Tab-separated table of C-alpha atoms in Angstrom:
chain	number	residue	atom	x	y	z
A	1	UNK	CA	6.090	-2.483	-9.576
A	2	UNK	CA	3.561	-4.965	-9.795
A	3	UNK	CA	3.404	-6.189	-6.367
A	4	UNK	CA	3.743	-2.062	-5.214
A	5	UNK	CA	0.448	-1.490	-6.754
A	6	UNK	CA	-1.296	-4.854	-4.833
A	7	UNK	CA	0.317	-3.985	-2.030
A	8	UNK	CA	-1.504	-0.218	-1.837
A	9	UNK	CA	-4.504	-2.088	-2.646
A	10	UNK	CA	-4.582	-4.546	0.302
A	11	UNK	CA	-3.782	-1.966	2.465
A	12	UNK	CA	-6.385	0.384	0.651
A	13	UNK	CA	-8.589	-2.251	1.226
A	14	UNK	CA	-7.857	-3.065	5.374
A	15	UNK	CA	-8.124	0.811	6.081
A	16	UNK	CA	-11.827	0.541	4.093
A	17	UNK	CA	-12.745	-2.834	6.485
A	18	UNK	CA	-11.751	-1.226	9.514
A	19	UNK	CA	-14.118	1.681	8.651
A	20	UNK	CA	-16.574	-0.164	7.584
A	21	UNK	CA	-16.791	-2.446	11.074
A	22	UNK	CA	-16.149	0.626	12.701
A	23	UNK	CA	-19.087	2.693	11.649
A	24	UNK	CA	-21.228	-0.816	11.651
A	25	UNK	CA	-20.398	-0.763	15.860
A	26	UNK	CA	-21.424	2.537	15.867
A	27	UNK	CA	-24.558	2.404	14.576
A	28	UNK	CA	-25.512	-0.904	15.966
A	29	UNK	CA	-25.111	1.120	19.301
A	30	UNK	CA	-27.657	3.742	18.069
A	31	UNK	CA	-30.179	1.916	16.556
A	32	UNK	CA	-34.024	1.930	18.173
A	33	UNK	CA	-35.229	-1.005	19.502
A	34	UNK	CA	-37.801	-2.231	16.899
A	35	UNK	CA	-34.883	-1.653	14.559
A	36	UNK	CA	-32.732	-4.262	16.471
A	37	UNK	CA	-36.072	-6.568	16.860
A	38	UNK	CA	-36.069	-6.800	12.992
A	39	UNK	CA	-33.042	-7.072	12.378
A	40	UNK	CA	-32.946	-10.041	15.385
A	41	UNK	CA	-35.544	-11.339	13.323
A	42	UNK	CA	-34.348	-10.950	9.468
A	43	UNK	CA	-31.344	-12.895	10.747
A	44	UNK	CA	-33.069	-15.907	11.722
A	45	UNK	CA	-34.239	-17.575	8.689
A	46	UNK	CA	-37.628	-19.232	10.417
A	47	UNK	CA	-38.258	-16.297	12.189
A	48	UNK	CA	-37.922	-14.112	8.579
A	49	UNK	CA	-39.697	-16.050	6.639
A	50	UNK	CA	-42.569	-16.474	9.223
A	51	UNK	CA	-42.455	-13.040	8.780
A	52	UNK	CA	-43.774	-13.018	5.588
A	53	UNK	CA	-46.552	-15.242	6.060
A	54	UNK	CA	-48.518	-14.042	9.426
A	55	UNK	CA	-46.602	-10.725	10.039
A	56	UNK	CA	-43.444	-9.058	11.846
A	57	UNK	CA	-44.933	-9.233	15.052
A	58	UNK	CA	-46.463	-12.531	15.481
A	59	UNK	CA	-43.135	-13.929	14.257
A	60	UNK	CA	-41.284	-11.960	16.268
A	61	UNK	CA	-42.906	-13.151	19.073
A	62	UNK	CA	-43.611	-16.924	18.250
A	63	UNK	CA	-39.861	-17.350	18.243
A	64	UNK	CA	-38.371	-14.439	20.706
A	65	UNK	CA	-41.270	-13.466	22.792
């Protein structure tokens, strides 16, 4: 009964991931521009931590402008 109850689990678990990237796609799709800008940005390390030092903007654009 042991490998039942991992079995519901994993497939517990693939139904949740499936959501998840689901509702992730969906959203990406909706989000404004400046959200996608910082999130372009917050996923490039030089650009992010630039970020911090001289502001969003200025980063933004010293590396995607």
């Amino acid at each position: 009964s042991l490998s039942v109850g991992i079995k519901i689990k994993k497939e517990v678990a693939n139904a949740f991931v499936k959501r998840q990237k689901r509702s992730t796609l969906y959203s990406e799709y909706y989000k404004n521009p400046m959200e996608q800008m910082h999130e372009r940005c917050e996923n490039y390390p030089p650009c992010d931590y630039l970020s911090d030092q001289i502001g969003f903007s200025m980063a933004y654009n010293r590396f995607f402008g």
